Amino acid sequence: MADWTGMQPRPRVKVISSGGVVYRVENGVPLFLLLTSNKRGIWCLPKGLIEENEDEVTTAMREVREETGVSRVKLRGKVGQIKYQFGFRAKTFDKTVHFFLFETDQADAKVGTEHDAMEWMPYEKALPTLSYPNEKDMLTKAWNMIQAKANQPKTQPPA
């Protein structure tokens, strides 16, 4: 039986990040931009740490630009936030990531240095491709936001 007396709990660090669910419409179909890292073997959404003097939206836009090269984005709303924990170098990190929905007309994306490749995918392919269940939730919420906007009744101008 292991003796756990004298063991100290791992220091906890709160981390706040922000990211984007980026889409463009091609032939009437929304395509989502996903990133991959061959070394880690994962597919994910663009995201990163909030820097000093940045708000959540500014960070999300910067991270999208740095990780994908997509700079022409229109904010379509906040998708939500995810929370998770991970251990690194004898510390436990409590991470919150805020996600925003961005639309772009920019098809010519260029992967940044943190990832190996990226791909525009329709929802039906993007959902099973994403590696993390909480990011799948963000993608589904973003998809529902796009569908709700597309299905809004067209208002008639006043007579």
XYZ file of C-alpha atoms in Angstrom:
159
model
C 0.000 0.000 0.000
C 1.415 3.376 -0.990
C 2.063 5.901 1.746
C 0.470 9.211 0.624
C 1.229 11.091 3.859
C 3.255 14.197 3.256
C 2.150 14.411 -0.394
C 1.401 17.956 -1.448
C -1.467 18.690 -3.853
C -0.396 19.915 -7.266
C -0.517 23.694 -7.617
C -3.572 24.818 -9.621
C -3.371 27.448 -12.333
C -6.393 29.168 -13.922
C -6.034 29.718 -17.663
C -8.449 31.616 -19.926
C -8.341 31.256 -23.699
C -10.490 32.272 -26.603
C -11.081 30.763 -30.014
C -13.191 30.706 -33.109
C -15.511 28.463 -35.027
C -14.725 29.783 -38.514
C -16.945 29.073 -41.494
C -17.455 30.161 -45.075
C -20.318 29.369 -47.406
C -19.524 27.590 -50.680
C -22.381 26.698 -53.047
C -24.852 27.302 -50.232
C -23.043 24.915 -47.830
C -21.258 26.156 -44.678
C -17.692 24.812 -44.475
C -15.816 24.839 -41.157
C -12.072 25.343 -40.729
C -10.336 22.667 -38.620
C -6.659 22.394 -37.694
C -4.569 19.263 -37.196
C -1.336 18.422 -35.442
C 0.363 15.270 -36.684
C 2.601 15.120 -33.608
C -0.372 15.095 -31.232
C -2.688 13.299 -33.664
C -5.621 15.632 -33.046
C -8.045 17.838 -34.979
C -9.178 21.021 -33.229
C -10.554 24.543 -33.524
C -8.256 27.608 -33.475
C -7.779 28.987 -29.957
C -5.186 30.487 -27.646
C -4.424 32.416 -24.492
C -5.871 35.856 -23.872
C -3.006 38.344 -23.829
C -2.715 41.470 -21.715
C -5.128 44.251 -22.775
C -7.149 41.873 -24.995
C -10.800 40.976 -24.646
C -12.206 37.569 -25.573
C -13.284 38.556 -29.102
C -9.973 40.257 -29.931
C -8.094 37.155 -28.779
C -10.310 34.853 -30.823
C -9.775 36.979 -33.952
C -5.999 37.114 -33.375
C -5.755 33.367 -32.811
C -7.781 32.641 -35.955
C -5.476 34.947 -37.947
C -2.254 33.500 -36.454
C -3.249 29.844 -36.729
C -5.078 29.914 -40.077
C -4.125 33.094 -41.935
C -7.816 34.041 -42.120
C -8.015 37.771 -41.359
C -11.340 38.796 -42.929
C -13.922 37.635 -40.407
C -17.345 38.854 -39.330
C -18.425 38.132 -35.767
C -21.731 36.226 -35.801
C -22.046 35.755 -32.028
C -20.702 33.919 -28.999
C -21.058 30.161 -29.318
C -20.298 29.364 -25.678
C -17.468 28.245 -23.448
C -15.843 24.999 -22.458
C -13.964 24.084 -19.281
C -11.460 21.332 -18.723
C -8.394 20.399 -16.699
C -5.005 19.097 -17.669
C -1.731 18.391 -15.907
C 1.580 19.778 -17.104
C 4.944 20.075 -15.341
C 3.629 19.162 -11.880
C 0.746 21.651 -12.063
C -2.967 21.252 -12.673
C -4.433 23.750 -15.117
C -8.114 24.742 -14.942
C -8.806 26.030 -18.440
C -11.775 27.974 -19.776
C -12.050 28.600 -23.527
C -14.576 31.090 -24.951
C -15.670 30.350 -28.531
C -17.072 32.802 -31.074
C -18.669 32.194 -34.458
C -16.896 33.929 -37.348
C -17.950 34.009 -40.974
C -15.411 34.667 -43.707
C -15.299 34.896 -47.481
C -11.582 34.071 -47.412
C -10.951 30.589 -48.828
C -7.166 30.996 -49.053
C -6.147 30.009 -45.542
C -2.536 29.277 -44.562
C -1.709 27.088 -41.575
C 0.407 28.704 -38.847
C 3.427 27.252 -37.062
C 1.502 25.488 -34.257
C -0.267 23.026 -36.562
C 0.640 20.885 -39.560
C -2.436 21.241 -41.753
C -5.993 22.473 -41.911
C -9.074 21.754 -43.949
C -12.437 23.309 -44.771
C -15.133 20.688 -44.047
C -18.915 20.499 -44.128
C -20.538 19.959 -40.730
C -21.202 16.262 -41.432
C -17.458 15.634 -41.856
C -16.165 18.183 -39.320
C -18.185 16.799 -36.409
C -16.682 13.269 -36.400
C -13.242 14.658 -37.327
C -12.859 16.929 -34.288
C -10.946 15.138 -31.524
C -12.407 16.720 -28.386
C -16.053 16.154 -27.354
C -16.347 19.672 -25.887
C -15.205 21.208 -29.193
C -17.740 18.987 -31.005
C -20.363 20.621 -28.747
C -19.146 24.092 -29.817
C -19.301 23.072 -33.491
C -22.867 21.777 -33.076
C -23.932 25.001 -31.324
C -22.309 27.036 -34.128
C -24.095 24.902 -36.754
C -27.414 25.507 -34.986
C -26.722 29.275 -34.910
C -26.063 29.260 -38.677
C -29.198 27.183 -39.352
C -31.367 29.452 -37.174
C -30.127 32.527 -39.033
C -30.710 30.882 -42.420
C -34.266 29.896 -41.458
C -35.361 33.279 -40.122
C -38.424 34.603 -41.908
C -37.673 37.528 -44.157
C -39.315 40.595 -42.658
C -41.370 42.763 -44.935
C -40.419 46.430 -45.132
C -43.043 48.766 -43.628
C -45.691 49.880 -46.138
